[in-house]
Amino acid sequence: MVDAHRTFVIVGGGLAGAKAAETLRSEGFTGRVILICDEREHPYERPPLSKGYLIGNEARDSVFVHEPSWYAQAKIELHLGQPAVHLDRAAKSVRLGDGTSVHYDRLLLATGAEPRRLDVPAPTSQ
């Protein structure tokens, strides 16, 4: 195929990043797919994390988008625990926290959002 020598980098290891990698493979992309995630865990879904796992109703593995072995079977290269710290659009590269640079032909930024705590004093009991 035409894309066999192309590299698609996905920055963001949440649901969107994992599903983008899955879609690339299911749509027939045969090149390298690299998923970069600053968390050390495999991509997981946050709603099941808080609604099932943390309250003790679901097993830990239930929150993962895919079984950990799926990534190797689908030939998705994972860079877990490696934040993307610099993007060089001209050179088409992403530098990771450990200094490694990853070249890409196509890039998807799927970093999602991070909840922010409201900085207000806690209510006092009466």
Tab-separated table of C-alpha atoms in Angstrom:
chain	number	residue	atom	x	y	z
A	1	MET	CA	0.000	0.000	0.000
A	2	VAL	CA	0.975	3.607	-0.460
A	3	ASP	CA	1.010	4.323	3.296
A	4	ALA	CA	3.241	1.409	4.335
A	5	HIS	CA	6.234	3.729	4.826
A	6	ARG	CA	4.319	6.539	6.498
A	7	THR	CA	4.144	7.279	10.230
A	8	PHE	CA	1.046	8.540	11.997
A	9	VAL	CA	1.714	9.921	15.486
A	10	ILE	CA	-1.106	10.383	17.970
A	11	VAL	CA	-0.363	12.564	20.998
A	12	GLY	CA	-2.818	11.717	23.749
A	13	GLY	CA	-3.458	8.383	25.365
A	14	GLY	CA	-7.095	8.758	26.330
A	15	LEU	CA	-10.210	7.428	24.666
A	16	ALA	CA	-9.862	9.667	21.590
A	17	GLY	CA	-6.234	8.678	20.962
A	18	ALA	CA	-6.883	4.951	21.403
A	19	LYS	CA	-9.959	5.044	19.166
A	20	ALA	CA	-8.058	7.026	16.520
A	21	ALA	CA	-5.380	4.313	16.460
A	22	GLU	CA	-8.075	1.646	16.207
A	23	THR	CA	-9.774	3.503	13.348
A	24	LEU	CA	-6.528	3.875	11.407
A	25	ARG	CA	-6.030	0.114	11.513
A	26	SER	CA	-9.661	-0.750	10.790
A	27	GLU	CA	-9.654	1.616	7.794
A	28	GLY	CA	-6.585	-0.153	6.389
A	29	PHE	CA	-3.686	2.127	7.310
A	30	THR	CA	-0.581	-0.093	7.150
A	31	GLY	CA	2.135	2.359	8.187
A	32	ARG	CA	3.536	2.968	11.659
A	33	VAL	CA	1.097	4.162	14.292
A	34	ILE	CA	2.684	5.668	17.394
A	35	LEU	CA	0.557	6.559	20.415
A	36	ILE	CA	2.198	8.928	22.914
A	37	CYS	CA	0.765	9.142	26.419
A	38	ASP	CA	2.109	10.978	29.439
A	39	GLU	CA	0.385	8.514	31.777
A	40	ARG	CA	2.039	5.174	32.525
A	41	GLU	CA	-1.212	3.227	32.141
A	42	HIS	CA	-2.669	1.952	28.883
A	43	PRO	CA	-5.420	4.207	27.533
A	44	TYR	CA	-8.525	4.040	29.697
A	45	GLU	CA	-11.977	5.547	29.807
A	46	ARG	CA	-12.630	7.984	32.607
A	47	PRO	CA	-16.417	7.534	33.143
A	48	PRO	CA	-16.123	3.787	33.922
A	49	LEU	CA	-13.160	4.601	36.147
A	50	SER	CA	-15.234	6.774	38.447
A	51	LYS	CA	-18.575	5.031	38.060
A	52	GLY	CA	-17.536	1.411	38.310
A	53	TYR	CA	-13.957	0.687	39.261
A	54	LEU	CA	-13.401	3.228	42.042
A	55	ILE	CA	-16.604	2.285	43.849
A	56	GLY	CA	-15.700	-1.396	43.643
A	57	ASN	CA	-18.328	-2.623	41.169
A	58	GLU	CA	-15.999	-3.275	38.197
A	59	ALA	CA	-12.637	-4.963	37.713
A	60	ARG	CA	-9.616	-2.786	37.003
A	61	ASP	CA	-9.311	-4.095	33.434
A	62	SER	CA	-12.853	-2.901	32.640
A	63	VAL	CA	-11.692	0.715	32.267
A	64	PHE	CA	-9.140	0.083	29.506
A	65	VAL	CA	-10.131	1.056	25.962
A	66	HIS	CA	-8.423	-2.104	24.655
A	67	GLU	CA	-6.750	-5.070	26.296
A	68	PRO	CA	-3.044	-4.242	26.692
A	69	SER	CA	-2.139	-7.032	24.234
A	70	TRP	CA	-4.332	-5.452	21.535
A	71	TYR	CA	-1.783	-2.695	20.880
A	72	ALA	CA	0.978	-5.172	20.009
A	73	GLN	CA	-1.389	-7.252	17.873
A	74	ALA	CA	-2.518	-4.130	15.998
A	75	LYS	CA	1.097	-2.960	15.695
A	76	ILE	CA	0.449	0.234	17.628
A	77	GLU	CA	3.667	1.514	19.204
A	78	LEU	CA	3.002	2.818	22.700
A	79	HIS	CA	5.106	5.431	24.447
A	80	LEU	CA	3.572	5.317	27.922
A	81	GLY	CA	4.786	7.682	30.613
A	82	GLN	CA	6.315	9.922	27.965
A	83	PRO	CA	4.855	13.411	27.668
A	84	ALA	CA	5.195	15.241	24.384
A	85	VAL	CA	7.187	18.345	25.336
A	86	HIS	CA	7.909	19.994	21.985
A	87	LEU	CA	6.299	19.977	18.559
A	88	ASP	CA	8.359	21.033	15.533
A	89	ARG	CA	5.895	21.375	12.682
A	90	ALA	CA	8.563	22.331	10.137
A	91	ALA	CA	10.643	19.213	10.886
A	92	LYS	CA	7.504	17.095	11.457
A	93	SER	CA	8.763	15.792	14.776
A	94	VAL	CA	7.621	15.502	18.366
A	95	ARG	CA	10.165	15.529	21.206
A	96	LEU	CA	9.293	13.397	24.211
A	97	GLY	CA	10.125	14.023	27.858
A	98	ASP	CA	13.125	11.695	27.720
A	99	GLY	CA	14.641	13.668	24.809
A	100	THR	CA	13.651	11.179	22.100
A	101	SER	CA	12.347	12.706	18.878
A	102	VAL	CA	9.670	10.957	16.848
A	103	HIS	CA	9.188	11.830	13.173
A	104	TYR	CA	5.707	11.846	11.663
A	105	ASP	CA	4.038	12.174	8.299
A	106	ARG	CA	0.680	12.844	9.926
A	107	LEU	CA	-0.074	14.033	13.450
A	108	LEU	CA	-3.179	13.990	15.609
A	109	LEU	CA	-3.285	15.985	18.850
A	110	ALA	CA	-5.839	14.237	21.056
A	111	THR	CA	-4.729	15.484	24.439
A	112	GLY	CA	-8.225	15.939	25.856
A	113	ALA	CA	-8.763	18.028	28.935
A	114	GLU	CA	-7.755	17.980	32.548
A	115	PRO	CA	-10.198	18.789	35.343
A	116	ARG	CA	-9.342	21.896	37.310
A	117	ARG	CA	-10.163	22.352	40.959
A	118	LEU	CA	-12.022	25.464	41.986
A	119	ASP	CA	-9.845	27.460	44.386
A	120	VAL	CA	-12.400	28.337	47.062
A	121	PRO	CA	-12.298	27.681	50.781
A	122	ALA	CA	-14.112	24.613	52.034
A	123	PRO	CA	-17.438	25.241	53.732
A	124	THR	CA	-17.343	25.376	57.497
A	125	SER	CA	-19.709	23.316	59.608
A	126	GLN	CA	-22.204	25.193	61.731
